[in-house]
Coordinates of N, CA and C in Angstrom, one line a residue:
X2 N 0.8 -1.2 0.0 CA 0.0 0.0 0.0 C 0.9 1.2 0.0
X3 N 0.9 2.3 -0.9 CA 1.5 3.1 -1.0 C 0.8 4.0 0.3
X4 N 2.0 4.7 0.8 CA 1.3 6.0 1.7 C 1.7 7.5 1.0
X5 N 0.7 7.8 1.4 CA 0.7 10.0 0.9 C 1.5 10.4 1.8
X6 N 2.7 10.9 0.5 CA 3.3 11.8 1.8 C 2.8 13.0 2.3
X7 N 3.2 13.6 3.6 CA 2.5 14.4 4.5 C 3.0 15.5 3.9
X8 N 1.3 16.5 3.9 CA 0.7 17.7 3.7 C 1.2 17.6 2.1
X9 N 1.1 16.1 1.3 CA 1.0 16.8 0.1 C 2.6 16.6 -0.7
X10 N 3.4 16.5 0.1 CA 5.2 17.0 -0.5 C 5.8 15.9 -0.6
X11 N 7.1 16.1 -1.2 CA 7.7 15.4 -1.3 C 7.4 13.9 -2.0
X12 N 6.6 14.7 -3.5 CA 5.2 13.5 -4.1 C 7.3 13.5 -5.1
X13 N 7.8 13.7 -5.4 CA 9.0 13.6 -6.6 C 9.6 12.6 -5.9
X14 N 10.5 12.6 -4.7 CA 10.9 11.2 -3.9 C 10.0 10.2 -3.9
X15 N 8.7 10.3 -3.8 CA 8.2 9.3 -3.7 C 7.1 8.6 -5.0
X16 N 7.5 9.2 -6.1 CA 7.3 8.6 -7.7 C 8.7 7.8 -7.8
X17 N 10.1 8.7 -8.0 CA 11.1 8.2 -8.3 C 11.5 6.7 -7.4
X18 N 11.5 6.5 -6.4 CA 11.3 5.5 -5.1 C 9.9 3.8 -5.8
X19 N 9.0 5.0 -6.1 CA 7.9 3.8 -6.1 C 8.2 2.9 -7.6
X20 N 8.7 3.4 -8.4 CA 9.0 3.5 -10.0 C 10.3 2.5 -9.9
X21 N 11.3 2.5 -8.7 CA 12.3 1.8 -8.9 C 12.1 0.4 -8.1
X22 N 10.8 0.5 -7.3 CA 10.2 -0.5 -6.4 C 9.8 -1.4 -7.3
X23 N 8.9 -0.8 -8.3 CA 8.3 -1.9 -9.5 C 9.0 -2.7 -10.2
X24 N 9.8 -1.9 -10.2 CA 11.3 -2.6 -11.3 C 11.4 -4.2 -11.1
X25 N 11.1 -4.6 -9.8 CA 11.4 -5.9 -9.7 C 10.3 -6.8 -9.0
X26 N 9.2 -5.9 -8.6 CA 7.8 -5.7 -7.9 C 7.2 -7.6 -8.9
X27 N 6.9 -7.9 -7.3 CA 5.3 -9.6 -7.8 C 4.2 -9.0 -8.0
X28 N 3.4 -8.7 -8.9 CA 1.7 -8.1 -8.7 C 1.2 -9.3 -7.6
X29 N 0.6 -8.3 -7.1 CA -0.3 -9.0 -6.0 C -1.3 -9.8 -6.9
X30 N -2.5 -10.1 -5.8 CA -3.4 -10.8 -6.3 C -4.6 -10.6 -7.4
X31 N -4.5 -9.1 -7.1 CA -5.4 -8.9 -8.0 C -4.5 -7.6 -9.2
X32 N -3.4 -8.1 -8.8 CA -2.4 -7.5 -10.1 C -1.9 -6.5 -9.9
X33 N -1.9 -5.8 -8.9 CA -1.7 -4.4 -8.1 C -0.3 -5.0 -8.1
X34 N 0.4 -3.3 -8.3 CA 1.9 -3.4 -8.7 C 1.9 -2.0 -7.7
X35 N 3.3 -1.6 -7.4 CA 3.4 -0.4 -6.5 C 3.1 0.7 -7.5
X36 N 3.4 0.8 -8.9 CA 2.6 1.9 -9.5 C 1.2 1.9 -9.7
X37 N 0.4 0.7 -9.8 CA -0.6 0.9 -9.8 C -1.5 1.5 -8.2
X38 N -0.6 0.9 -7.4 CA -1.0 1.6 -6.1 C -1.2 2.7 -5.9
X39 N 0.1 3.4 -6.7 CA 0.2 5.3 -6.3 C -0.4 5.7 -7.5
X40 N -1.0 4.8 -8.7 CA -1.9 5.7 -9.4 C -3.3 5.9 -8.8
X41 N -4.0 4.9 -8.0 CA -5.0 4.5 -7.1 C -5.0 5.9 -6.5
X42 N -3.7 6.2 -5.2 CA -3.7 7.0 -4.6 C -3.9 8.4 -5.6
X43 N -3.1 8.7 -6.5 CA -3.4 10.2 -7.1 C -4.7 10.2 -7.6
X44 N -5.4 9.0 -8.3 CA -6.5 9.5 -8.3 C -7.5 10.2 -7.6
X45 N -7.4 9.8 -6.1 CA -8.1 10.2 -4.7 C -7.7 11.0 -4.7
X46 N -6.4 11.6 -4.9 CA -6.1 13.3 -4.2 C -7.3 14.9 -4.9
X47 N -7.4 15.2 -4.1 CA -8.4 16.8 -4.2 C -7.4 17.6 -4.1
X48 N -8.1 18.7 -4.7 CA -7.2 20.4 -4.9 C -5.9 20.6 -4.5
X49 N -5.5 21.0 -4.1 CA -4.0 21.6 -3.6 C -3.1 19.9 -3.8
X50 N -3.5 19.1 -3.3 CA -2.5 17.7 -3.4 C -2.6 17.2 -4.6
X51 N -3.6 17.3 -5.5 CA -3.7 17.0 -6.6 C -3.1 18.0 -8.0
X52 N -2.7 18.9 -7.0 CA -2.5 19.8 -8.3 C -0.7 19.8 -8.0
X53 N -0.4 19.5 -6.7 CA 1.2 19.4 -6.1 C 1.8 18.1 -6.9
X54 N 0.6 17.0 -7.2 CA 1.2 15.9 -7.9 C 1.6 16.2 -9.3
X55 N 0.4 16.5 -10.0 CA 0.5 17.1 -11.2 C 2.2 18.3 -11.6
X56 N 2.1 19.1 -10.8 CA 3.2 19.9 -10.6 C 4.7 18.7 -11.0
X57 N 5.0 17.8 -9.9 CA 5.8 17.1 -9.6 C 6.1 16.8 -11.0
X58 N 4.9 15.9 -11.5 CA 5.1 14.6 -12.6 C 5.6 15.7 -13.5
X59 N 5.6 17.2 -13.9 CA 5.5 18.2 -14.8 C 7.3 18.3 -14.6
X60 N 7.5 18.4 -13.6 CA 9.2 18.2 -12.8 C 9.9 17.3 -13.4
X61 N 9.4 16.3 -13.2 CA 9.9 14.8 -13.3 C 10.2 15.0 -15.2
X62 N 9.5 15.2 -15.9 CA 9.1 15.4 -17.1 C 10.5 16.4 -17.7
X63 N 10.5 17.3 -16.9 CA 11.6 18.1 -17.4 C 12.9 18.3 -16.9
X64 N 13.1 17.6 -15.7 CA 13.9 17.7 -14.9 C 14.3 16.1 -14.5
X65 N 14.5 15.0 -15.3 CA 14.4 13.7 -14.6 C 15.3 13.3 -13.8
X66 N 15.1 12.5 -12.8 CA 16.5 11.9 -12.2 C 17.8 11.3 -13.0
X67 N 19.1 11.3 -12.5 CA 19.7 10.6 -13.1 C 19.9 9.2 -13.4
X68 N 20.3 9.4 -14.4 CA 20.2 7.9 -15.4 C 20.3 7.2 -14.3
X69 N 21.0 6.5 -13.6 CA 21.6 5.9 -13.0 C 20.8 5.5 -11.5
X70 N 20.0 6.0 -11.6 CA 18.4 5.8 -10.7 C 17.5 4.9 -11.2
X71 N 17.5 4.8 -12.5 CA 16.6 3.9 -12.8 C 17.2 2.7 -14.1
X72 N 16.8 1.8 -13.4 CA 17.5 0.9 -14.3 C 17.3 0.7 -16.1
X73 N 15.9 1.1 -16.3 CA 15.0 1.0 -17.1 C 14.4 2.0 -18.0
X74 N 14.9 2.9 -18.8 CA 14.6 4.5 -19.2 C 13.1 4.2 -20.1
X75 N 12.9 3.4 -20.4 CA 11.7 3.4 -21.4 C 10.7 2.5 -20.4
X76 N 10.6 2.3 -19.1 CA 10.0 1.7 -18.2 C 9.9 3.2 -17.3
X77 N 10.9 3.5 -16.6 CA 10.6 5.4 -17.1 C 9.8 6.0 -16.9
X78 N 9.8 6.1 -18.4 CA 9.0 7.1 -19.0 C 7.5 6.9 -19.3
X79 N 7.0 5.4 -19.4 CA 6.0 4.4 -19.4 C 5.4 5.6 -18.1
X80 N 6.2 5.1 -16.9 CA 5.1 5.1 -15.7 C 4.9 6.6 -15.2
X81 N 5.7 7.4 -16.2 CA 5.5 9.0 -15.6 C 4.4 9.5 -16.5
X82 N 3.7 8.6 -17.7 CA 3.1 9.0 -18.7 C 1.8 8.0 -17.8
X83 N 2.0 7.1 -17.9 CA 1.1 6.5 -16.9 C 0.2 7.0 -15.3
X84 N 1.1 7.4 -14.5 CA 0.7 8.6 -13.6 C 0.2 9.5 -13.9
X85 N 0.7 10.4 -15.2 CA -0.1 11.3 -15.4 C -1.4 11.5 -15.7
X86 N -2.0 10.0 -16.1 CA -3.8 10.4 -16.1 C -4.2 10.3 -15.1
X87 N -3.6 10.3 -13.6 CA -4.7 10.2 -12.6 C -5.2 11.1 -11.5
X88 N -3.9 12.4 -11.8 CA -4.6 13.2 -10.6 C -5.6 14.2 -11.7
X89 N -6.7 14.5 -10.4 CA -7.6 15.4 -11.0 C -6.5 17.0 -11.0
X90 N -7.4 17.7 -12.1 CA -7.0 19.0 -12.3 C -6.7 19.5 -13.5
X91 N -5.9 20.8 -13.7 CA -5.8 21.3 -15.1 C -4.3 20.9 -15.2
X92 N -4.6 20.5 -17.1 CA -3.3 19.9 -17.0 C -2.5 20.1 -18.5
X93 N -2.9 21.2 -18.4 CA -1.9 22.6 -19.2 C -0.3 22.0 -19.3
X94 N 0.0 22.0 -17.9 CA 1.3 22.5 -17.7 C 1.6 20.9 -18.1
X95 N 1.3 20.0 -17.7 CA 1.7 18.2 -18.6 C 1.8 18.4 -19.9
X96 N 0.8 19.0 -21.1 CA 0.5 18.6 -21.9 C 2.1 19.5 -22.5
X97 N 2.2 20.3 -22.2 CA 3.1 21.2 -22.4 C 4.4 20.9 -22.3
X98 N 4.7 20.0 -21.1 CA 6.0 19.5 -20.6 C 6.1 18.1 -22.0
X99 N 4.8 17.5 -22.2 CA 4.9 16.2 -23.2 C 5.8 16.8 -24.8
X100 N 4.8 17.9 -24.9 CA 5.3 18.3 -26.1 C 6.6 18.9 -26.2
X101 N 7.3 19.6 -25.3 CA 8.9 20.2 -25.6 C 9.5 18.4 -25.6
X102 N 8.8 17.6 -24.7 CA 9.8 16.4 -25.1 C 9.6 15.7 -26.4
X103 N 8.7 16.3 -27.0 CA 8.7 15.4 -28.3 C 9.3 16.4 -29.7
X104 N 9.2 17.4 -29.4 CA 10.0 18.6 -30.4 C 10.7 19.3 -30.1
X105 N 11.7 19.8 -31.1 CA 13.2 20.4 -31.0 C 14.1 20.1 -29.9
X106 N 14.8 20.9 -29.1 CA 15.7 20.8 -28.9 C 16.1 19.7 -27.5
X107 N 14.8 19.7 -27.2 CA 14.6 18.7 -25.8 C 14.1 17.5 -25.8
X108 N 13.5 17.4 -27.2 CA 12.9 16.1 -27.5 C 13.4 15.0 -26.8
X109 N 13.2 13.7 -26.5 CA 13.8 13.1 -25.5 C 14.2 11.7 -27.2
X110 N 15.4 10.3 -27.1 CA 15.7 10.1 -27.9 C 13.9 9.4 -28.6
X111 N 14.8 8.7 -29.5 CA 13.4 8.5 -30.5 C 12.6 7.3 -29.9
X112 N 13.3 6.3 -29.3 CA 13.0 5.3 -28.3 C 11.8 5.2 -27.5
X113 N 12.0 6.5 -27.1 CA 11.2 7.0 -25.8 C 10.3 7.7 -26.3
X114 N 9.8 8.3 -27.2 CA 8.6 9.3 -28.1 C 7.6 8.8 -27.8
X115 N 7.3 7.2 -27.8 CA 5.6 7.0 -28.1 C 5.3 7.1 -26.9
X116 N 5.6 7.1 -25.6 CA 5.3 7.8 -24.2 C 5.4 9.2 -23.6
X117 N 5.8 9.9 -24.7 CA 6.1 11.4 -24.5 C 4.4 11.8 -25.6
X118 N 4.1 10.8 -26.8 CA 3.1 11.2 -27.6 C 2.2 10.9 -26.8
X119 N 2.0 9.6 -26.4 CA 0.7 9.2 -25.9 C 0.7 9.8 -24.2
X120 N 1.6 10.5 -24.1 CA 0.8 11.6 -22.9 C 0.5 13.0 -23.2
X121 N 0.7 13.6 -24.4 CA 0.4 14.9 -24.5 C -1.0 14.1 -25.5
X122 N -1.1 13.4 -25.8 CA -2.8 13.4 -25.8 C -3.4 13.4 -24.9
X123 N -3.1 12.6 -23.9 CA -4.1 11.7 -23.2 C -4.3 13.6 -21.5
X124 N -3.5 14.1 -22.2 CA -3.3 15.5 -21.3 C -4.0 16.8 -21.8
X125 N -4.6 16.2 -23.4 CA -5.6 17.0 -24.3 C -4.6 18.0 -25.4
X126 N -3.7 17.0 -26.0 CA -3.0 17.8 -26.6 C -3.5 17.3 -28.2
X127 N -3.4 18.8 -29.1 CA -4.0 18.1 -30.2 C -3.1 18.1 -31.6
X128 N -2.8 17.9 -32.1 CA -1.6 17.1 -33.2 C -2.0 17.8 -35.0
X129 N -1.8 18.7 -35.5 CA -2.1 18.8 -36.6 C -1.4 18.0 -37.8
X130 N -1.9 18.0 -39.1 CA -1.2 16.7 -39.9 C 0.3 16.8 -39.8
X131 N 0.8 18.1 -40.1 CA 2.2 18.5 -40.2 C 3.5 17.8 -38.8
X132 N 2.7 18.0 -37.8 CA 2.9 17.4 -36.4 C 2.9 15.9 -36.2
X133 N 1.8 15.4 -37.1 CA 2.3 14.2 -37.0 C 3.2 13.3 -38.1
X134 N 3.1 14.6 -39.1 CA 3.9 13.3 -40.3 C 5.3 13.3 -40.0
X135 N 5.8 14.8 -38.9 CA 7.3 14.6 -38.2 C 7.5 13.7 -37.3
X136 N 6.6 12.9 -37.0 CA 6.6 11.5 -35.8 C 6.1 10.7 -36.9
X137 N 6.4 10.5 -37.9 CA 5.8 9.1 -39.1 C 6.4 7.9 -38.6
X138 N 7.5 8.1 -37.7 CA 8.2 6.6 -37.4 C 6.9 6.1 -36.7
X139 N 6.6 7.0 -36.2 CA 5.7 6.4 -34.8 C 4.1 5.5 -36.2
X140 N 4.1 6.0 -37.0 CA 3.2 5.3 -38.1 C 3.8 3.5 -38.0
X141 N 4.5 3.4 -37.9 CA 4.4 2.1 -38.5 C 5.0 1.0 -36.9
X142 N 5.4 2.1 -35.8 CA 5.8 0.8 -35.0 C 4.6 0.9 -34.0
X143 N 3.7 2.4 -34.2 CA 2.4 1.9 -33.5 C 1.2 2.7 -34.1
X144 N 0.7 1.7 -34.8 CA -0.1 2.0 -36.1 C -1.5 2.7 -35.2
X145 N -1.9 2.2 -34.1 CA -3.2 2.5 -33.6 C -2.8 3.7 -32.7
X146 N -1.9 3.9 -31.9 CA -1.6 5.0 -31.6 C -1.8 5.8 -32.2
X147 N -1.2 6.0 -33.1 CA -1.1 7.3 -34.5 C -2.3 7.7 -35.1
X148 N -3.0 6.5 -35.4 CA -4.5 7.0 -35.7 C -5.4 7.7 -34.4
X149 N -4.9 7.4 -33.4 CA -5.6 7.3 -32.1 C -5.3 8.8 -31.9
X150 N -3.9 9.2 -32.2 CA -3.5 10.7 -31.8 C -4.4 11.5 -33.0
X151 N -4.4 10.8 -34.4 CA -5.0 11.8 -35.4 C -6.5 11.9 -35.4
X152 N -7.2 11.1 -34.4 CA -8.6 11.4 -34.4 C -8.9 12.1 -33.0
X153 N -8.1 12.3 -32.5 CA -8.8 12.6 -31.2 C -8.5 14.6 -31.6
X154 N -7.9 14.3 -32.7 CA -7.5 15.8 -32.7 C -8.4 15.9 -34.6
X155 N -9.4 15.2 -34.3 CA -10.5 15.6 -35.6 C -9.8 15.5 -37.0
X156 N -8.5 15.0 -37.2 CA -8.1 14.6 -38.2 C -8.9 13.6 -39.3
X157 N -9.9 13.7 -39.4 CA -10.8 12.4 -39.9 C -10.1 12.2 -41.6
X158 N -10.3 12.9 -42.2 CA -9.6 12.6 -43.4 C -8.5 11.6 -43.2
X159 N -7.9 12.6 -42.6 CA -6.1 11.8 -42.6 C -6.2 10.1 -41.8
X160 N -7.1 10.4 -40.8 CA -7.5 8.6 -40.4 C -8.0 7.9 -41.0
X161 N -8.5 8.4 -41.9 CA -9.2 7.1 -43.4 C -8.5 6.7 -44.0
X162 N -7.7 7.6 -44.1 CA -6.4 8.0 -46.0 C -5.1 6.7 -45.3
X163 N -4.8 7.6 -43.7 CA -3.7 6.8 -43.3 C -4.3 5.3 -43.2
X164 N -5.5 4.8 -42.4 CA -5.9 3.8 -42.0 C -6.1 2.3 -42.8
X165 N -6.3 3.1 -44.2 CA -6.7 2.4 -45.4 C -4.7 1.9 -45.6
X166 N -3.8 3.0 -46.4 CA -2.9 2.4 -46.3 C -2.1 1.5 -45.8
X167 N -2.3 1.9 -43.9 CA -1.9 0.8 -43.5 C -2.4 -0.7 -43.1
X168 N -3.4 -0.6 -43.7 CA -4.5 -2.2 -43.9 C -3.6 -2.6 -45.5
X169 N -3.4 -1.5 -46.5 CA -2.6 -2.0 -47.7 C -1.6 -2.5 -47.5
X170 N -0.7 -1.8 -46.6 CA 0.5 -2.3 -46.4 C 1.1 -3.5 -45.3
X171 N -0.4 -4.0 -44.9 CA -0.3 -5.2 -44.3 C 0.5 -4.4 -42.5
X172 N 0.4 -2.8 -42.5 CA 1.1 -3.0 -40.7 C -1.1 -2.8 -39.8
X173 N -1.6 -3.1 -40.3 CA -2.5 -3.5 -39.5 C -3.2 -4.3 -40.2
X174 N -3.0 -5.9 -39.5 CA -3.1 -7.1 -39.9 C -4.0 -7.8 -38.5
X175 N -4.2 -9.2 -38.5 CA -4.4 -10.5 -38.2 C -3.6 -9.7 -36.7
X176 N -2.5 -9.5 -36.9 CA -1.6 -9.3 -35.7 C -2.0 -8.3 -34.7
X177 N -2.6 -7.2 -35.3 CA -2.6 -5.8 -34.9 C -4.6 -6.3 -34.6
X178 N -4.8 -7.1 -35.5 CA -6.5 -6.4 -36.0 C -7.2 -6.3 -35.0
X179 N -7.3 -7.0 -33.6 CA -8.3 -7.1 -32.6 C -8.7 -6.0 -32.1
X180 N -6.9 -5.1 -32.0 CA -6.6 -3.7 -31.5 C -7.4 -3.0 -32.3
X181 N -7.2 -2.9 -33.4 CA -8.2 -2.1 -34.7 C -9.7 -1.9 -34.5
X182 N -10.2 -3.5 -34.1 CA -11.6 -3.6 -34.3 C -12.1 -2.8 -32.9
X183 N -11.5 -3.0 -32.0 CA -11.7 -2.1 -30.4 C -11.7 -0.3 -30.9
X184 N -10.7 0.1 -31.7 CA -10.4 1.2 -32.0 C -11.6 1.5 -32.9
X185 N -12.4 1.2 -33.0 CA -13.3 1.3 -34.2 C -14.3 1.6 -33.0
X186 N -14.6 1.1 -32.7 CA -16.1 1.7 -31.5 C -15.8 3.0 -31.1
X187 N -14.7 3.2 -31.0 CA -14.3 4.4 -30.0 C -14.3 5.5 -31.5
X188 N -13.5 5.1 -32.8 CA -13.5 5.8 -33.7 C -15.8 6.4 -34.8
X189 N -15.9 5.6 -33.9 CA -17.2 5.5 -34.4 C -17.6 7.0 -33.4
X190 N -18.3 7.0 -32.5 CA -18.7 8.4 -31.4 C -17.9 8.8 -32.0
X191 N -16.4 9.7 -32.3 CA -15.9 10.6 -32.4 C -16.2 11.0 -34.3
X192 N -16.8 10.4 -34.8 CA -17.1 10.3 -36.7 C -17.8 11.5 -37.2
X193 N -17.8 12.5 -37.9 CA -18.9 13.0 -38.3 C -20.2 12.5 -38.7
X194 N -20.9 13.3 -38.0 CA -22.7 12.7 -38.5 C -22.9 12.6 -39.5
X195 N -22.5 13.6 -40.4 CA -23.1 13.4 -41.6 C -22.2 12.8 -43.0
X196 N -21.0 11.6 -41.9 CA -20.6 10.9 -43.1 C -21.0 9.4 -42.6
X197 N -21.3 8.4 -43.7 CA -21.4 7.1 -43.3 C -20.2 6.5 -42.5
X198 N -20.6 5.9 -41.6 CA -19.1 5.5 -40.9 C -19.0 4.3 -41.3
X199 N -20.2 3.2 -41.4 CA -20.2 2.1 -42.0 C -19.5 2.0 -43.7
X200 N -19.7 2.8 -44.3 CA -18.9 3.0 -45.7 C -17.4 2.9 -44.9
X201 N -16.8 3.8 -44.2 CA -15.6 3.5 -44.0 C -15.1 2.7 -43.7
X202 N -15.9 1.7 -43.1 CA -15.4 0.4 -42.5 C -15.3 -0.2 -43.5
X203 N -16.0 0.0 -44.5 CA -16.5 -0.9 -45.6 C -14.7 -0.4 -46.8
X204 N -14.7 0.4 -46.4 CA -13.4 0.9 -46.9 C -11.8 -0.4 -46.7
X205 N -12.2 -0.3 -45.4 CA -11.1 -0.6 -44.6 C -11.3 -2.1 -44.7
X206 N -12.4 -2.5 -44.9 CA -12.7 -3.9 -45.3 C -12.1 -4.3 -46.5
X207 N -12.1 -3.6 -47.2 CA -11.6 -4.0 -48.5 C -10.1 -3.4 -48.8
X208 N -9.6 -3.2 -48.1 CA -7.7 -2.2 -47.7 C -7.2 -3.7 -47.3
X209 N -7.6 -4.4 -46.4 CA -7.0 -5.3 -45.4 C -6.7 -6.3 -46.4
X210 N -5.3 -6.9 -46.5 CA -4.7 -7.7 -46.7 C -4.8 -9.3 -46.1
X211 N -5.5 -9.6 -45.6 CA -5.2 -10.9 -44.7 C -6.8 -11.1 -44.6
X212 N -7.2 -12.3 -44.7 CA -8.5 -12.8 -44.7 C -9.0 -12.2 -43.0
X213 N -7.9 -13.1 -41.8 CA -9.0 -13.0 -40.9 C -8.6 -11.4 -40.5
X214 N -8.3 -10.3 -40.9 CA -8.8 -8.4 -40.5 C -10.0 -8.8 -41.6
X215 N -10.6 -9.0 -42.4 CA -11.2 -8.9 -43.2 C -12.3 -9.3 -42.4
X216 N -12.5 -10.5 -41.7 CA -13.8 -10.9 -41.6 C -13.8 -10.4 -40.0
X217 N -13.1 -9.8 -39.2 CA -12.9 -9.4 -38.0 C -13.6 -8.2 -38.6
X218 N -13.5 -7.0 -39.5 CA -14.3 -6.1 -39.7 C -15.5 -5.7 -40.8
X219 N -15.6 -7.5 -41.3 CA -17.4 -7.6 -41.8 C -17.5 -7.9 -40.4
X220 N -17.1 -8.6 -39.0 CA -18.2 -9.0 -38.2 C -18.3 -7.8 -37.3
X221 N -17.7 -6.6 -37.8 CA -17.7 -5.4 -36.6 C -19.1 -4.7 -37.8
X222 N -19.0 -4.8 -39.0 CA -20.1 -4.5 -39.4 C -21.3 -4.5 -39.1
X223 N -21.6 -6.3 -39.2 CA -22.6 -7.3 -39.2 C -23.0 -6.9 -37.9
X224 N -22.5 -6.8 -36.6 CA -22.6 -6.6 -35.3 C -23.6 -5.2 -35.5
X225 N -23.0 -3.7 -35.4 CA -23.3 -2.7 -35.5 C -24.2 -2.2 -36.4
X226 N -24.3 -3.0 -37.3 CA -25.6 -3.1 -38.3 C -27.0 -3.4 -38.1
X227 N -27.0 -4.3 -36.8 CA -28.2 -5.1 -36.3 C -29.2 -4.0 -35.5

């Protein structure tokens, strides 16, 4: 059980501490790991402690410990991006700290980007095409991510155009597809009304390369059709 440090402080010793705990951490019984713990706890924090956490993880982000603290740099950066969705409050100053690590001069290496990306979304950061075709690596080693970043920021075009290609090019497959078909419910609510969304599936149905994405998205059809 993680404990809150007193009156709120000293929340940076005790991320960096709980982060190197995990490293070698048994999940308990119901899978609870000591970061899941302290995400538990920041969720519960109100006002001033919740916004002292947020502060920290904003620290931590710009200011990280030395290497030599943590065994694991891409394990890292996982659980500071991970932390960051759970305290309540405004979270300006995250989405802000995500982004200098993903562009110019502070960028963090290229290794480490898809945890610097998928926290300045998930912090309400929004991506225009130009923004993301300078992260295109991130296109192909995490295909749903990328769409995931280009729709949440109303890119709809560019999620069809890209989505279709990468069903042509076989990087969302059989392998990827289950992740796709989940990504599809969610990509559905965010769709414009007044375009068929079933057509695009119907798109993507016919893009896909490999029989079973094919029939995994006639049966996301056939389902949502009923």
């Amino acid at each position: 059980m993680t404990t809150k440090p007193r009156n709120g402080k000293n929340f940076r010793r005790l991320i960096i501490d709980t982060i190197k705990k995990d490293e070698d951490a048994i999940p308990g019984r119901a899978g609870e790991t000591p970061i899941s713990d302290l995400a538990c706890m920041f969720k519960k924090l109100k006002d001033k402690e919740a916004d002292e956490a947020i502060k920290t993880i904003v620290d931590l982000i710009n200011t990280p410990p030395d290497p030599l603290l943590v065994a694991d740099p891409k394990k890292f950066w996982f659980n500071v991006m991970f932390l960051s969705h759970y305290p309540k409050g405004e979270k300006n100053s995250l989405r802000d700290a995500f982004f200098a690590r993903l562009f110019g001069e502070r960028a963090l290496d290229r290794s480490l980007l898809i945890w610097m990306f998928n926290g300045y979304i998930e912090a309400g950061g929004i991506f225009d095409q130009p923004m993301l075709l300078a992260l295109s690596f991130l296109r192909d080693e995490s295909p749903i991510a990328w769409l995931n970043a280009a729709a949440r920021s109303r890119e709809f075009d560019f999620v069809k155009n890209e989505a279709v290609q990468l069903l042509r090019d076989g990087k969302i497959s059989s392998r990827t597809g289950s992740v796709f078909i989940y990504f599809l419910d969610f990509l559905k609510k965010l769709w414009p009304s007044e375009e068929d969304f079933f057509k695009v599936v119907e798109e993507f149905h016919d893009a896909a390369q490999d029989q079973d994405t094919k029939e995994k998205l006639q049966g996301w059809i056939d389902r949502h059709k009923k």
